[in-house]
PDB file of C-alpha atoms in Angstrom:
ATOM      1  CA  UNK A   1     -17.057 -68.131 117.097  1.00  0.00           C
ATOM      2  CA  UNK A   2     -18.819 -64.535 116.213  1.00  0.00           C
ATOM      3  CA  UNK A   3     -21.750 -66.260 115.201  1.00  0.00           C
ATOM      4  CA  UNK A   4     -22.027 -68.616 118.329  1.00  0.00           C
ATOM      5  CA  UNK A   5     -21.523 -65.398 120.562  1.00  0.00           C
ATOM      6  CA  UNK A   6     -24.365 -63.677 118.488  1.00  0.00           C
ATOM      7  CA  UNK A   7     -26.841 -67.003 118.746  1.00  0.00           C
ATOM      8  CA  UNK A   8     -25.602 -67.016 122.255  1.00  0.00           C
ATOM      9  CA  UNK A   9     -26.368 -63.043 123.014  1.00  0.00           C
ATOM     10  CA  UNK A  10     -29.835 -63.769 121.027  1.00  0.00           C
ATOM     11  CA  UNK A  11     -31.461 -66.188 123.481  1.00  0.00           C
ATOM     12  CA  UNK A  12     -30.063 -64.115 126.471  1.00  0.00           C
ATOM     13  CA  UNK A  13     -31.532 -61.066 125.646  1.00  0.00           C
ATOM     14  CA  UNK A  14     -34.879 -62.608 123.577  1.00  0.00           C
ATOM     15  CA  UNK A  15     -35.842 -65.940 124.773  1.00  0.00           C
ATOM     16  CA  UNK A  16     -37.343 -66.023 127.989  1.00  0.00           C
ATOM     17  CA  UNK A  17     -37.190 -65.816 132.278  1.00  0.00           C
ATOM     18  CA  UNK A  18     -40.150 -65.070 134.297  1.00  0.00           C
ATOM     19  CA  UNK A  19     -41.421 -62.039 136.944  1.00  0.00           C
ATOM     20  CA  UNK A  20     -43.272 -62.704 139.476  1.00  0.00           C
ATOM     21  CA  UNK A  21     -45.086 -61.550 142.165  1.00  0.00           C
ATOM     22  CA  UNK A  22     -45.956 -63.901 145.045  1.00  0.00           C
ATOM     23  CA  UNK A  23     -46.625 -64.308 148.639  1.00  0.00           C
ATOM     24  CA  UNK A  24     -44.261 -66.547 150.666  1.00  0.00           C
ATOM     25  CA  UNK A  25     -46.098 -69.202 152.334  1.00  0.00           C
ATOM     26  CA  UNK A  26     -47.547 -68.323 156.078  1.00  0.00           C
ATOM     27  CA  UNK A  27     -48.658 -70.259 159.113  1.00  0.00           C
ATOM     28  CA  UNK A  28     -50.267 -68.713 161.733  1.00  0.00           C
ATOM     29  CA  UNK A  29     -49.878 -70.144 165.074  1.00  0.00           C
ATOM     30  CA  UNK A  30     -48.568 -73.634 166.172  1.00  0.00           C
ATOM     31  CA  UNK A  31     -50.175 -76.457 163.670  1.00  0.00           C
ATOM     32  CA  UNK A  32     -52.261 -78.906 165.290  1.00  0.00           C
ATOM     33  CA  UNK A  33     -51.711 -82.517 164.531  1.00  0.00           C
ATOM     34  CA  UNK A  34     -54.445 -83.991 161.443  1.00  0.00           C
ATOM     35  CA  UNK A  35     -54.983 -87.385 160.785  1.00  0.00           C
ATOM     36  CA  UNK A  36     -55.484 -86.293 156.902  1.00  0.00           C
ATOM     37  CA  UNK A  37     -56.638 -83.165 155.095  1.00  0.00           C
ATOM     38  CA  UNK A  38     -58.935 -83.239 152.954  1.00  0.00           C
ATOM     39  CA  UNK A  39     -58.299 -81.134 148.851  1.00  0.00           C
ATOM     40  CA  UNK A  40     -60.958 -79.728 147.537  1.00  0.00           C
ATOM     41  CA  UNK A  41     -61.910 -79.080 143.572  1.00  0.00           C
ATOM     42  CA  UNK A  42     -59.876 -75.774 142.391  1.00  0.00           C
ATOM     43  CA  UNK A  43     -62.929 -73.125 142.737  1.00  0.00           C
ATOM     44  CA  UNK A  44     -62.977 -70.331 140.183  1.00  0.00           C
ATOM     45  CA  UNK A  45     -64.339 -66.617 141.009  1.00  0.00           C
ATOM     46  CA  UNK A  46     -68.055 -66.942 140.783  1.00  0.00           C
ATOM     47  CA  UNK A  47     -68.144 -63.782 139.206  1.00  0.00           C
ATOM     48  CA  UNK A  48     -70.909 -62.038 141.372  1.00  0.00           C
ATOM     49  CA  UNK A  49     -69.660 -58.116 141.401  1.00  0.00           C
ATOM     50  CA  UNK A  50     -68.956 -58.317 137.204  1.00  0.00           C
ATOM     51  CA  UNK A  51     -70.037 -60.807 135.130  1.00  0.00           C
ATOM     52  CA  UNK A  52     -66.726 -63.354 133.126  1.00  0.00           C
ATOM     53  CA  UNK A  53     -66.536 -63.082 129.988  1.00  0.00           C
ATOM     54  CA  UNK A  54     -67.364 -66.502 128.330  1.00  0.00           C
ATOM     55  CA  UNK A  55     -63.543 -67.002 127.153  1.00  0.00           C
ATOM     56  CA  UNK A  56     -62.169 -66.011 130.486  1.00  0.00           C
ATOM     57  CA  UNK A  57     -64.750 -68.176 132.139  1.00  0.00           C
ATOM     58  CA  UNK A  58     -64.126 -71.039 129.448  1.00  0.00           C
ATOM     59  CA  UNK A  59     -59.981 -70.181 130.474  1.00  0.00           C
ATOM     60  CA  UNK A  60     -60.361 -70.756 134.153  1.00  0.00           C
ATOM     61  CA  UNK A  61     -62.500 -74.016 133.798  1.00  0.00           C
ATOM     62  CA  UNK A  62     -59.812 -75.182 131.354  1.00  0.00           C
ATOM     63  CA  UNK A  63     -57.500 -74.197 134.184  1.00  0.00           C
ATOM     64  CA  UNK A  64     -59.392 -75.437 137.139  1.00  0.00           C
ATOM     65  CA  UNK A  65     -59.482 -79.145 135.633  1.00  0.00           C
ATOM     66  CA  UNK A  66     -55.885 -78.864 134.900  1.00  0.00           C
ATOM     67  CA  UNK A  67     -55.157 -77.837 138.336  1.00  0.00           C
ATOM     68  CA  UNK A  68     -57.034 -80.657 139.855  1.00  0.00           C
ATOM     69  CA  UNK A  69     -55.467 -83.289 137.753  1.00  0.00           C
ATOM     70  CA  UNK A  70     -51.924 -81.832 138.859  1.00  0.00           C
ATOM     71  CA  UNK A  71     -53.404 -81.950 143.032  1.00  0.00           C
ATOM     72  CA  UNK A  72     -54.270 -85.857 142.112  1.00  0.00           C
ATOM     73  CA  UNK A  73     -51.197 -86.511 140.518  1.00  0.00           C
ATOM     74  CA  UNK A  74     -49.217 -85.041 143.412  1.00  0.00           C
ATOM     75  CA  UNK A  75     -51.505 -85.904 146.676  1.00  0.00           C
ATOM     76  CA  UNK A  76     -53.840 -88.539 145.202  1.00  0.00           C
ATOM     77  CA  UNK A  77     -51.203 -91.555 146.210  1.00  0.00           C
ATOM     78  CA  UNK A  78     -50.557 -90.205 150.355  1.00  0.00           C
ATOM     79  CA  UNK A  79     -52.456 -91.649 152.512  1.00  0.00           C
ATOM     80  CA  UNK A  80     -52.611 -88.220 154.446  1.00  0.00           C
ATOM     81  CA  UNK A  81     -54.210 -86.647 151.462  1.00  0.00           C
ATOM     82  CA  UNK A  82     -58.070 -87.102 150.591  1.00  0.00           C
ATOM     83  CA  UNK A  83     -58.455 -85.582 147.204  1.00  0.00           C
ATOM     84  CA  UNK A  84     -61.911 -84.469 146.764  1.00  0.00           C
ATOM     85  CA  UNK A  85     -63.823 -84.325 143.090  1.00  0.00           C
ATOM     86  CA  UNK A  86     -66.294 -81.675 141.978  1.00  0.00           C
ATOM     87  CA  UNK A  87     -69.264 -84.477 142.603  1.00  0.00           C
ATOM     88  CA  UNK A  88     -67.602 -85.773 145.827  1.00  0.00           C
ATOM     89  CA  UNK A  89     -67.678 -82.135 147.055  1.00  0.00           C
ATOM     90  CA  UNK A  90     -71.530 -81.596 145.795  1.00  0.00           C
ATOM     91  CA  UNK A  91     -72.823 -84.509 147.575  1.00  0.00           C
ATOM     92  CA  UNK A  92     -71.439 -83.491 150.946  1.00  0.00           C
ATOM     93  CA  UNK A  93     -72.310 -79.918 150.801  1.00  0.00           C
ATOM     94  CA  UNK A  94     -75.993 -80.843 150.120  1.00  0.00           C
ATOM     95  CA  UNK A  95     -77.244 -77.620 152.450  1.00  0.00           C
ATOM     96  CA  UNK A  96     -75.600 -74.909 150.079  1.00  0.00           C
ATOM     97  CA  UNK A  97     -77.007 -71.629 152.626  1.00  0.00           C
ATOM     98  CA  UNK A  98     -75.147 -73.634 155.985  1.00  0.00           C
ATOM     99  CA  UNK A  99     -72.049 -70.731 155.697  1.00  0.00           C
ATOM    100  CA  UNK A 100     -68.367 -71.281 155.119  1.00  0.00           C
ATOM    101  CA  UNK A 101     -67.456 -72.532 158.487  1.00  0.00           C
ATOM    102  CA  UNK A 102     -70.584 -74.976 158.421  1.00  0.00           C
ATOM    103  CA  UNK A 103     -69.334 -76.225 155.077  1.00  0.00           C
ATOM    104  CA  UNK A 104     -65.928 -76.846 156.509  1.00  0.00           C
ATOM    105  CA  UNK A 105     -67.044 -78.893 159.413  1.00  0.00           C
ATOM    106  CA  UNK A 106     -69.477 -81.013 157.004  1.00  0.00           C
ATOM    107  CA  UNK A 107     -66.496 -81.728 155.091  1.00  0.00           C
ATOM    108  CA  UNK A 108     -64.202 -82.310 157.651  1.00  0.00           C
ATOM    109  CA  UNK A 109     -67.265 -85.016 158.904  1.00  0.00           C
ATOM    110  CA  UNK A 110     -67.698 -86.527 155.833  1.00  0.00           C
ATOM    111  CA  UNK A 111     -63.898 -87.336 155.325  1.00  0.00           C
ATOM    112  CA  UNK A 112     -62.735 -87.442 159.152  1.00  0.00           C
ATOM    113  CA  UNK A 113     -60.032 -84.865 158.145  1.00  0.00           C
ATOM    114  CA  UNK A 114     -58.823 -82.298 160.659  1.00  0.00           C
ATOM    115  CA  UNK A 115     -58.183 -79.513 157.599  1.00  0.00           C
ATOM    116  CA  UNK A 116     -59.095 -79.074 154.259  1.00  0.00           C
ATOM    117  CA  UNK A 117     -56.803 -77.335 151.832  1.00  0.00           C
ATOM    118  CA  UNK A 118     -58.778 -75.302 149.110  1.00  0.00           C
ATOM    119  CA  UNK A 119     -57.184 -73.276 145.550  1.00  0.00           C
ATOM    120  CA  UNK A 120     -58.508 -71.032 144.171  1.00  0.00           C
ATOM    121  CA  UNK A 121     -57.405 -70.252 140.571  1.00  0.00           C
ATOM    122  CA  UNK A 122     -58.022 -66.178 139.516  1.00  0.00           C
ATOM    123  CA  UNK A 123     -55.677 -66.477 136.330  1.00  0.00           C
ATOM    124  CA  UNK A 124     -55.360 -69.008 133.448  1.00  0.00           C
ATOM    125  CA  UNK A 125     -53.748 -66.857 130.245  1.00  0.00           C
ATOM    126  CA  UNK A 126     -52.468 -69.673 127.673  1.00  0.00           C
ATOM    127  CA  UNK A 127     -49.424 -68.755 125.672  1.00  0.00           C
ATOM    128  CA  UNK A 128     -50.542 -67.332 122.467  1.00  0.00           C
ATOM    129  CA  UNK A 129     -47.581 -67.946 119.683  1.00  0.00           C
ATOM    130  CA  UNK A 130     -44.537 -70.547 119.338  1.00  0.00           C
ATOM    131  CA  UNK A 131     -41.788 -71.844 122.419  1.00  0.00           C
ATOM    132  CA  UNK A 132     -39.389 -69.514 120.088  1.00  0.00           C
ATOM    133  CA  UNK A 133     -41.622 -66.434 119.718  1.00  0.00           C
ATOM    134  CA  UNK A 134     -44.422 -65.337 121.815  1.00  0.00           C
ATOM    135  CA  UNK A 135     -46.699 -62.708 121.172  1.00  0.00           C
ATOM    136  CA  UNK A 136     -48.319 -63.314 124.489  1.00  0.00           C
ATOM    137  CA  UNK A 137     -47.048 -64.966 127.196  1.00  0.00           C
ATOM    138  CA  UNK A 138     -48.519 -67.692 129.549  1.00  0.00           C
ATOM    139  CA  UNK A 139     -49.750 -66.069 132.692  1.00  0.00           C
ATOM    140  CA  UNK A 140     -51.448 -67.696 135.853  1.00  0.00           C
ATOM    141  CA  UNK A 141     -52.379 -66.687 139.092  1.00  0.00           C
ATOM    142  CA  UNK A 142     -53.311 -68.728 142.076  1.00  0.00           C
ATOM    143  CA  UNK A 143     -53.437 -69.137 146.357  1.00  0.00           C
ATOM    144  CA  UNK A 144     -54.145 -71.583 148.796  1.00  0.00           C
ATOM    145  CA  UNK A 145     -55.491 -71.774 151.841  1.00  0.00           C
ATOM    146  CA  UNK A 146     -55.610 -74.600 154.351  1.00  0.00           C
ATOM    147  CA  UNK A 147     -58.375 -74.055 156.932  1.00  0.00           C
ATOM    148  CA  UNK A 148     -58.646 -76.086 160.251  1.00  0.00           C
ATOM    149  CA  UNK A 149     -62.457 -78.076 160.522  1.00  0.00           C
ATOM    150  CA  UNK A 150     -62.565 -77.766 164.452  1.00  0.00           C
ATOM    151  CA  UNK A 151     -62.490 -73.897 164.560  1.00  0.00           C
ATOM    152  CA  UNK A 152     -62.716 -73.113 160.338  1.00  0.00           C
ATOM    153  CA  UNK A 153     -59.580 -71.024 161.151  1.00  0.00           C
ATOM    154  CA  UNK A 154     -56.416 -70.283 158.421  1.00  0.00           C
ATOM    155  CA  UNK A 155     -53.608 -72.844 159.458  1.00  0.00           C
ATOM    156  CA  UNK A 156     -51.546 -71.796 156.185  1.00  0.00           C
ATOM    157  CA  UNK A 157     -51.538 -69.797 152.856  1.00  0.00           C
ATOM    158  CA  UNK A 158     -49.663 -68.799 150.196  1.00  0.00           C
ATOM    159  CA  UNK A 159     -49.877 -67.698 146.823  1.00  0.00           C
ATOM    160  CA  UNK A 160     -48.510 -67.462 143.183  1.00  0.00           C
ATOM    161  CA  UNK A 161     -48.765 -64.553 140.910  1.00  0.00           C
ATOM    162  CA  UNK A 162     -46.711 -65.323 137.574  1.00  0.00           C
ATOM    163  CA  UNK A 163     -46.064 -63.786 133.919  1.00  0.00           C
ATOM    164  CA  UNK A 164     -43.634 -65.107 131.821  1.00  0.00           C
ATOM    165  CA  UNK A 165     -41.188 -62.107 130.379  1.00  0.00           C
ATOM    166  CA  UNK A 166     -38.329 -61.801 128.306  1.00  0.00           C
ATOM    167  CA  UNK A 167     -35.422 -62.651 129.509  1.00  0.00           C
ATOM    168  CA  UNK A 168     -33.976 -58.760 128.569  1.00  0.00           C
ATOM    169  CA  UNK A 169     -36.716 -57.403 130.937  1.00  0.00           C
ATOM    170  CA  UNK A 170     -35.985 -59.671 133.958  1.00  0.00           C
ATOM    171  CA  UNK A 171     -31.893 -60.337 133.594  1.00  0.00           C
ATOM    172  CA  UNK A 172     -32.125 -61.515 137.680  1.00  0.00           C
ATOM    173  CA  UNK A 173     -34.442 -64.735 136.868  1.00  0.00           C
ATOM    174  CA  UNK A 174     -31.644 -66.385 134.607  1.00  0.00           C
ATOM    175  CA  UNK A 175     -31.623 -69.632 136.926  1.00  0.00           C
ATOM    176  CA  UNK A 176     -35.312 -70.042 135.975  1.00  0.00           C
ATOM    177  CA  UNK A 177     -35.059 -69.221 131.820  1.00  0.00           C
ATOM    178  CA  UNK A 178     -31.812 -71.818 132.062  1.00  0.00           C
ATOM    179  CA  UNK A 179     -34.444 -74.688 133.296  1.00  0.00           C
ATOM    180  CA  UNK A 180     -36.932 -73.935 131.156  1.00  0.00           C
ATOM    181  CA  UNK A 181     -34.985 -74.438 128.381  1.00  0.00           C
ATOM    182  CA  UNK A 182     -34.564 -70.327 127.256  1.00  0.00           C
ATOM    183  CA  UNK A 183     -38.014 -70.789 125.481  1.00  0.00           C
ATOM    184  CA  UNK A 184     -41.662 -69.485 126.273  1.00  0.00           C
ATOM    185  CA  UNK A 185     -44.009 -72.442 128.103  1.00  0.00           C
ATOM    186  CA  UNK A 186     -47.143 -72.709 128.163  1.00  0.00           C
ATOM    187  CA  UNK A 187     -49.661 -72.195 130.589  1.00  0.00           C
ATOM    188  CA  UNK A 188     -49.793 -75.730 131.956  1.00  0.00           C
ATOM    189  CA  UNK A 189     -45.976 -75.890 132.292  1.00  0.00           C
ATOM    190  CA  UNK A 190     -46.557 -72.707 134.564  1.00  0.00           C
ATOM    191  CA  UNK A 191     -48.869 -73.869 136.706  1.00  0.00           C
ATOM    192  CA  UNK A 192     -47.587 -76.990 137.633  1.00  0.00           C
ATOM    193  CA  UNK A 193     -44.184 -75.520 138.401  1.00  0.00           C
ATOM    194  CA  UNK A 194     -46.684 -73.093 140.903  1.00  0.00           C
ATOM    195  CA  UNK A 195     -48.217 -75.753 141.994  1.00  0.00           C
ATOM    196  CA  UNK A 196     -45.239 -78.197 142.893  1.00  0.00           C
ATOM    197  CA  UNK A 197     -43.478 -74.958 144.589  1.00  0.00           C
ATOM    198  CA  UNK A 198     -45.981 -74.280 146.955  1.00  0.00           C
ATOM    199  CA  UNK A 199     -46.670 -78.132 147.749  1.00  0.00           C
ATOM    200  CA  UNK A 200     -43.159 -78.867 148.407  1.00  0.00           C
ATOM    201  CA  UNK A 201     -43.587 -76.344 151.558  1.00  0.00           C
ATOM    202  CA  UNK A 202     -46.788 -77.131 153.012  1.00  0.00           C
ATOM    203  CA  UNK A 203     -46.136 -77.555 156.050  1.00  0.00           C
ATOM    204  CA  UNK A 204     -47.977 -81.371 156.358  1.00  0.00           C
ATOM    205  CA  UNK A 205     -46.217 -82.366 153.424  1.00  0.00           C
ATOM    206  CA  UNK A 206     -42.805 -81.409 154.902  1.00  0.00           C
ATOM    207  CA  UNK A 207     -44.089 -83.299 158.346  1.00  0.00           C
ATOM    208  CA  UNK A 208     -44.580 -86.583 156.135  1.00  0.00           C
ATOM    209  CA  UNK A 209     -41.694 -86.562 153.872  1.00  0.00           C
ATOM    210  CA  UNK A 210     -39.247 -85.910 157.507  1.00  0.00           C
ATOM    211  CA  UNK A 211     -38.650 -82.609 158.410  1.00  0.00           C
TER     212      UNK A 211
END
């Protein structure tokens, strides 16, 4: 009995939970209807103002492809969901200097979408060690953004800012650690649960599914 209170103690205090920082989601003004909404490829910071290093760079492409097989697996089947690839997206934005709002509408043309929902992924840290023992722990970072076509104004956003911790350094995200098995994921486990959060309250997927 000792020992299973000591085991017990052990993965309470030394296993995992996760802190995190993250907006809730936000609508700004009354939604208009859409006869679809078009997703676009996760985009990446183009690194402009300071140059990626090639292994943070390498990270987020990693990350980027991961995050647009997760947007296919969860959208790709609704018919109110056009899910865009990275070659879909390059053909319709042939003019690259038309502006944001001009790229919007060409989208929103090409597809016949009212909206087109866009992530963009800042953070892609893999786990570095075992599901028992983690020297570093997976970390990821994203937001999204669902911009109207007719007036390339923000309908919604939200965001997800997440680094796994011990459990000992974060006692209030128990709830989480218990799902997740008391053990350290990986990045990809991360991200998808960040990704299926924020889905499950967009406000069109809400509309569809009845409420």
């Amino acid at each position: 009995m000792i020992r299973f209170f000591s085991v017990l103690c052990c993965l309470f205090f030394t296993l995992t939970a996760c802190s995190f920082v993250s907006d809730a989601p936000k609508e700004i003004g009354p939604l208009p209807e859409l006869s679809c909404v078009a997703v676009l490829p996760t985009a990446i910071p183009a690194g402009r103002n300071e140059a990626l290093s090639a292994a943070r760079k390498k990270s987020l492409l990693e990350g980027a492809a991961f995050f647009d097989s997760v947007l296919a697996e969860e959208l790709g089947d609704r018919a109110e969901f056009i899910v865009l690839t990275e070659n879909q997206l390059d053909a319709i934005l042939g003019d690259s200097w038309g502006g944001r709002i001009q790229q919007v509408r060409d989208v929103g043309k090409a597809t016949g979408c009212g909206a087109i929902l866009k992530t963009s992924l800042s953070r892609y840290r893999e786990r570095i060690g075992s599901e028992m023992s983690a020297e570093t722990s997976a970390s990821a970072a994203f937001s999204m953004q669902l911009t109207g076509v007719e007036r390339g104004d923000v309908l919604w956003s939200t965001s997800f800012d997440e680094t796994q911790k011990a459990l000992f350094d974060d006692i209030f995200s128990f709830d989480k650690a218990q799902k997740r098995g008391f053990k350290w994921v990986s990045v990809q486990d991360l991200s998808r649960d960040g990704l299926r959060s924020r889905l499950q309250k967009f406000p069109y997927f809400l509309k569809v599914d009845g409420e």
